[in-house]
Structures are given as C-alpha cells and as structure tokens.
mmCIF file of C-alpha atoms in Angstrom:
data_model
loop_
_atom_site.group_PDB
_atom_site.id
_atom_site.type_symbol
_atom_site.label_atom_id
_atom_site.label_comp_id
_atom_site.label_asym_id
_atom_site.label_seq_id
_atom_site.Cartn_x
_atom_site.Cartn_y
_atom_site.Cartn_z
ATOM 1 C CA MET A 1 5.787 5.477 -31.245
ATOM 2 C CA GLN A 2 4.486 4.861 -27.774
ATOM 3 C CA ALA A 3 4.295 8.243 -26.062
ATOM 4 C CA ASN A 4 3.830 8.442 -22.353
ATOM 5 C CA GLU A 5 4.512 11.831 -20.845
ATOM 6 C CA ASN A 6 5.692 10.442 -17.490
ATOM 7 C CA SER A 7 7.428 7.365 -18.850
ATOM 8 C CA THR A 8 11.050 7.237 -19.866
ATOM 9 C CA HIS A 9 10.352 4.251 -22.142
ATOM 10 C CA GLN A 10 9.443 5.267 -25.681
ATOM 11 C CA THR A 11 9.892 2.772 -28.467
ATOM 12 C CA LYS A 12 9.056 2.060 -32.094
ATOM 13 C CA ASP A 13 10.030 -1.597 -31.705
ATOM 14 C CA PRO A 14 6.899 -3.723 -32.356
ATOM 15 C CA VAL A 15 8.127 -6.502 -30.069
ATOM 16 C CA LEU A 16 8.525 -4.107 -27.141
ATOM 17 C CA LEU A 17 5.131 -2.554 -27.908
ATOM 18 C CA PHE A 18 3.647 -6.065 -27.792
ATOM 19 C CA PHE A 19 5.390 -6.781 -24.481
ATOM 20 C CA ASN A 20 4.036 -3.509 -23.058
ATOM 21 C CA ARG A 21 0.502 -4.536 -24.064
ATOM 22 C CA VAL A 22 1.005 -7.960 -22.462
ATOM 23 C CA ILE A 23 2.210 -6.339 -19.233
ATOM 24 C CA ALA A 24 -0.809 -4.006 -19.266
ATOM 25 C CA GLN A 25 -3.146 -7.010 -19.589
ATOM 26 C CA VAL A 26 -1.312 -8.914 -16.845
ATOM 27 C CA SER A 27 -1.673 -5.850 -14.613
ATOM 28 C CA ARG A 28 -5.413 -5.808 -15.279
ATOM 29 C CA VAL A 29 -5.661 -9.481 -14.323
ATOM 30 C CA LEU A 30 -3.686 -8.806 -11.133
ATOM 31 C CA ALA A 31 -6.017 -5.888 -10.324
ATOM 32 C CA ALA A 32 -9.056 -8.154 -10.728
ATOM 33 C CA ILE A 33 -7.473 -10.814 -8.524
ATOM 34 C CA MET A 34 -6.604 -8.194 -5.915
ATOM 35 C CA VAL A 35 -10.232 -7.014 -5.832
ATOM 36 C CA MET A 36 -11.254 -10.616 -5.115
ATOM 37 C CA VAL A 37 -8.607 -10.846 -2.384
ATOM 38 C CA ILE A 38 -9.897 -7.615 -0.818
ATOM 39 C CA ILE A 39 -13.495 -8.840 -0.860
ATOM 40 C CA TRP A 40 -12.382 -12.214 0.543
ATOM 41 C CA GLY A 41 -10.407 -10.400 3.253
ATOM 42 C CA VAL A 42 -13.424 -8.329 4.285
ATOM 43 C CA VAL A 43 -15.620 -11.431 4.389
ATOM 44 C CA ASP A 44 -12.944 -13.194 6.467
ATOM 45 C CA VAL A 45 -12.748 -10.271 8.933
ATOM 46 C CA VAL A 46 -16.535 -10.306 9.359
ATOM 47 C CA TYR A 47 -16.621 -14.108 9.719
ATOM 48 C CA VAL A 48 -13.795 -14.288 12.260
ATOM 49 C CA LEU A 49 -15.218 -11.384 14.267
ATOM 50 C CA HIS A 50 -18.654 -13.042 14.239
ATOM 51 C CA GLN A 51 -17.181 -16.377 15.369
ATOM 52 C CA ARG A 52 -15.292 -14.744 18.220
ATOM 53 C CA LEU A 53 -18.297 -12.715 19.347
ATOM 54 C CA ILE A 54 -20.638 -15.730 19.534
ATOM 55 C CA ALA A 55 -18.070 -17.912 21.335
ATOM 56 C CA PRO A 56 -18.184 -17.915 25.148
ATOM 57 C CA PRO A 57 -18.066 -15.450 26.784
ATOM 58 C CA PHE A 58 -20.825 -14.218 24.485
ATOM 59 C CA MET A 59 -20.280 -10.782 22.841
ATOM 60 C CA LEU A 60 -16.956 -10.226 24.602
ATOM 61 C CA LEU A 61 -13.578 -10.034 22.931
ATOM 62 C CA GLU A 62 -10.308 -10.793 24.631
ATOM 63 C CA ILE A 63 -7.286 -8.625 23.858
ATOM 64 C CA LYS A 64 -5.847 -11.335 21.593
ATOM 65 C CA ASP A 65 -9.110 -11.303 19.607
ATOM 66 C CA ILE A 66 -8.974 -7.520 19.251
ATOM 67 C CA MET A 67 -5.336 -7.648 18.150
ATOM 68 C CA ALA A 68 -6.111 -10.385 15.603
ATOM 69 C CA THR A 69 -8.993 -8.268 14.284
ATOM 70 C CA PHE A 70 -6.719 -5.230 13.976
ATOM 71 C CA GLY A 71 -4.228 -7.373 12.064
ATOM 72 C CA ALA A 72 -6.943 -8.602 9.699
ATOM 73 C CA PHE A 73 -8.148 -5.025 9.109
ATOM 74 C CA MET A 74 -4.607 -3.904 8.364
ATOM 75 C CA ALA A 75 -4.140 -6.809 5.946
ATOM 76 C CA VAL A 76 -7.206 -5.649 3.981
ATOM 77 C CA LEU A 77 -5.939 -2.053 3.984
ATOM 78 C CA ILE A 78 -2.552 -3.255 2.712
ATOM 79 C CA ALA A 79 -4.315 -5.184 -0.067
ATOM 80 C CA ILE A 80 -6.180 -1.996 -1.020
ATOM 81 C CA GLU A 81 -2.896 -0.079 -1.222
ATOM 82 C CA ILE A 82 -1.381 -2.828 -3.378
ATOM 83 C CA PHE A 83 -4.450 -2.572 -5.628
ATOM 84 C CA HIS A 84 -3.822 1.175 -6.015
ATOM 85 C CA ASN A 85 -0.236 0.450 -6.987
ATOM 86 C CA ILE A 86 -1.362 -2.092 -9.595
ATOM 87 C CA ILE A 87 -3.771 0.482 -11.026
ATOM 88 C CA LEU A 88 -0.864 2.878 -11.539
ATOM 89 C CA TYR A 89 0.758 0.290 -13.783
ATOM 90 C CA VAL A 90 -2.462 -0.281 -15.720
ATOM 91 C CA GLU A 91 -2.921 3.408 -16.497
ATOM 92 C CA ASP A 92 -1.042 4.676 -19.510
ATOM 93 C CA ASN A 93 0.148 7.811 -17.768
ATOM 94 C CA HIS A 94 1.297 6.320 -14.485
ATOM 95 C CA ASN A 95 3.312 8.551 -12.231
ATOM 96 C CA ARG A 96 6.499 6.876 -10.988
ATOM 97 C CA GLN A 97 6.818 9.283 -8.046
ATOM 98 C CA LEU A 98 3.299 8.380 -6.908
ATOM 99 C CA ALA A 99 4.085 4.673 -7.331
ATOM 100 C CA VAL A 100 7.109 5.022 -5.029
ATOM 101 C CA GLU A 101 4.995 6.914 -2.492
ATOM 102 C CA ILE A 102 2.336 4.199 -2.524
ATOM 103 C CA VAL A 103 4.914 1.419 -2.182
ATOM 104 C CA LEU A 104 6.540 3.170 0.783
ATOM 105 C CA GLY A 105 3.145 3.849 2.365
ATOM 106 C CA THR A 106 2.143 0.220 1.863
ATOM 107 C CA ALA A 107 5.409 -1.003 3.371
ATOM 108 C CA LEU A 108 4.893 1.297 6.366
ATOM 109 C CA MET A 109 1.387 -0.109 6.811
ATOM 110 C CA ALA A 110 2.747 -3.659 6.580
ATOM 111 C CA ILE A 111 5.421 -3.052 9.209
ATOM 112 C CA ALA A 112 2.847 -1.273 11.392
ATOM 113 C CA ARG A 113 0.619 -4.329 11.077
ATOM 114 C CA LYS A 114 3.552 -6.499 12.100
ATOM 115 C CA VAL A 115 4.175 -4.325 15.153
ATOM 116 C CA ILE A 116 0.481 -4.349 16.091
ATOM 117 C CA VAL A 117 0.176 -8.143 15.999
ATOM 118 C CA LEU A 118 3.669 -8.863 17.317
ATOM 119 C CA ASP A 119 3.607 -11.026 20.431
ATOM 120 C CA PHE A 120 6.684 -9.976 22.353
ATOM 121 C CA ASN A 121 6.495 -13.164 24.429
ATOM 122 C CA GLU A 122 7.027 -15.313 21.318
ATOM 123 C CA VAL A 123 9.818 -13.433 19.513
ATOM 124 C CA GLY A 124 13.379 -12.737 20.453
ATOM 125 C CA ALA A 125 15.110 -9.399 20.860
ATOM 126 C CA GLY A 126 16.775 -9.742 17.457
ATOM 127 C CA HIS A 127 13.387 -9.937 15.763
ATOM 128 C CA VAL A 128 12.165 -6.855 17.623
ATOM 129 C CA TYR A 129 15.317 -4.907 16.731
ATOM 130 C CA ALA A 130 15.075 -5.956 13.087
ATOM 131 C CA THR A 131 11.426 -4.875 12.948
ATOM 132 C CA ALA A 132 12.327 -1.540 14.545
ATOM 133 C CA THR A 133 15.151 -1.052 12.042
ATOM 134 C CA VAL A 134 12.859 -1.713 9.090
ATOM 135 C CA ALA A 135 10.221 0.646 10.520
ATOM 136 C CA LEU A 136 12.833 3.368 11.022
ATOM 137 C CA ALA A 137 14.297 2.933 7.540
ATOM 138 C CA LEU A 138 10.853 3.062 5.919
ATOM 139 C CA SER A 139 9.903 6.110 7.972
ATOM 140 C CA VAL A 140 13.053 7.963 6.952
ATOM 141 C CA GLY A 141 12.519 6.993 3.315
ATOM 142 C CA TYR A 142 8.891 8.100 3.457
ATOM 143 C CA TYR A 143 9.893 11.400 5.029
ATOM 144 C CA LEU A 144 12.590 12.063 2.436
ATOM 145 C CA ILE A 145 10.512 11.113 -0.580
ATOM 146 C CA VAL A 146 6.990 12.152 0.385
ATOM 147 C CA ILE A 147 6.829 14.630 3.267
ATOM 148 C CA ARG A 148 9.920 16.613 2.372
ATOM 149 C CA ALA A 149 8.904 16.779 -1.305
ATOM 150 C CA GLN A 150 5.433 18.047 -0.364
ATOM 151 C CA GLY A 151 6.988 20.755 1.819
ATOM 152 C CA ALA A 152 9.245 21.816 -1.049
ATOM 153 C CA LYS A 153 6.255 22.008 -3.402
ATOM 154 C CA ARG A 154 4.367 24.181 -0.898
ATOM 155 C CA ARG A 155 7.344 26.504 -0.481
ATOM 156 C CA MET A 156 7.656 26.818 -4.257
ATOM 157 C CA SER A 157 3.950 27.558 -4.701
ATOM 158 C CA ARG A 158 4.099 30.242 -1.992
ATOM 159 C CA SER A 159 7.081 31.913 -3.617
ATOM 160 C CA ILE A 160 5.343 31.964 -7.011
ATOM 161 C CA ILE A 161 2.074 33.447 -5.728
ATOM 162 C CA PRO A 162 2.433 37.236 -5.294
ATOM 163 C CA SER A 163 1.515 38.569 -1.888
ATOM 164 C CA ALA A 164 -1.716 40.556 -1.433
ATOM 165 C CA ASN A 165 0.196 43.553 -0.004
ATOM 166 C CA GLY A 166 2.782 43.795 -2.796
#
C-alpha cells in the first residue's frame, strides 16, 4: 500500500500506483525544464540589460528600461516559485498546505509583476479595476490561509509553553 503521511490518497490498486509513479516522473521532467527556463530567464535579463546599457545614451537607463528589467526579474522569481511548487509534487511527503501557500504567493508575485509593468496609458479602466480585484482577492486569500494560520500556530505554541514565573 502506498503510504504518505500527508496524502489522503492511499491505494493498493497497481494501476493507480503505476499512474502515481508516472506523475512523479512527469513532475521531475517539469522540474528539469523549469530549471532550464530559470537559467534562460537569468541569461535573458543579463543580455537585455547589457543591450540597453550599451545603447545610446551609454550606461543610462530610461524608466521604461528599468520597468522592463523589473518585470524580467519578477518573471524569473515567479519561475523559481513555480519550481518550488513542482518540487512539492515530486517529493513523496508533499505538504498540501505548503503547496497552497506557494501557489498563492506565486500568484501574488505574478499580479505584482503585472502591476509593476502595467502601462496605464495603454490599458483601460476596466483592466486596471480587474487587476486590482485580482490583487485584492489574492491578498485576502493569502492572509486567510497563510498569515492568519501562522498567527494561530504562534498563539497555540505560546499557550502550550509554561511561563517562567508559573
């Protein structure tokens, strides 16, 4: 029987065990591809930054160049977070709570990237409102699932630990 202390899926079925092994291998392939994407992204950031620095005016960046660089950095950071999420699926004892936290954190980074590179002269008010709504929803979800849960864990650990005076 496949035993995974954090997983709710336990089976004796050989077909499902085979499928689980296939998924684990696919996850490993995705992790390897994501590492290549991350390396490619870093090389791209360095190349684009180099190209913009050697273009006239020499060694000066315009605000649009800085914003594009920030966007490229954020894209690499998002890829790294996605890699971490893939790794959770590869590990036998993946933690579903941690996976949700990473997905929410990654989504927050992605929407932050969108806000950073957003050109308000090129998008309409509806797009801005939709982006704000997504950012708010993700922030509330992150607060409820991650921040609030961490506070509850701290309160529980403080109530378990006896005080030094008592």
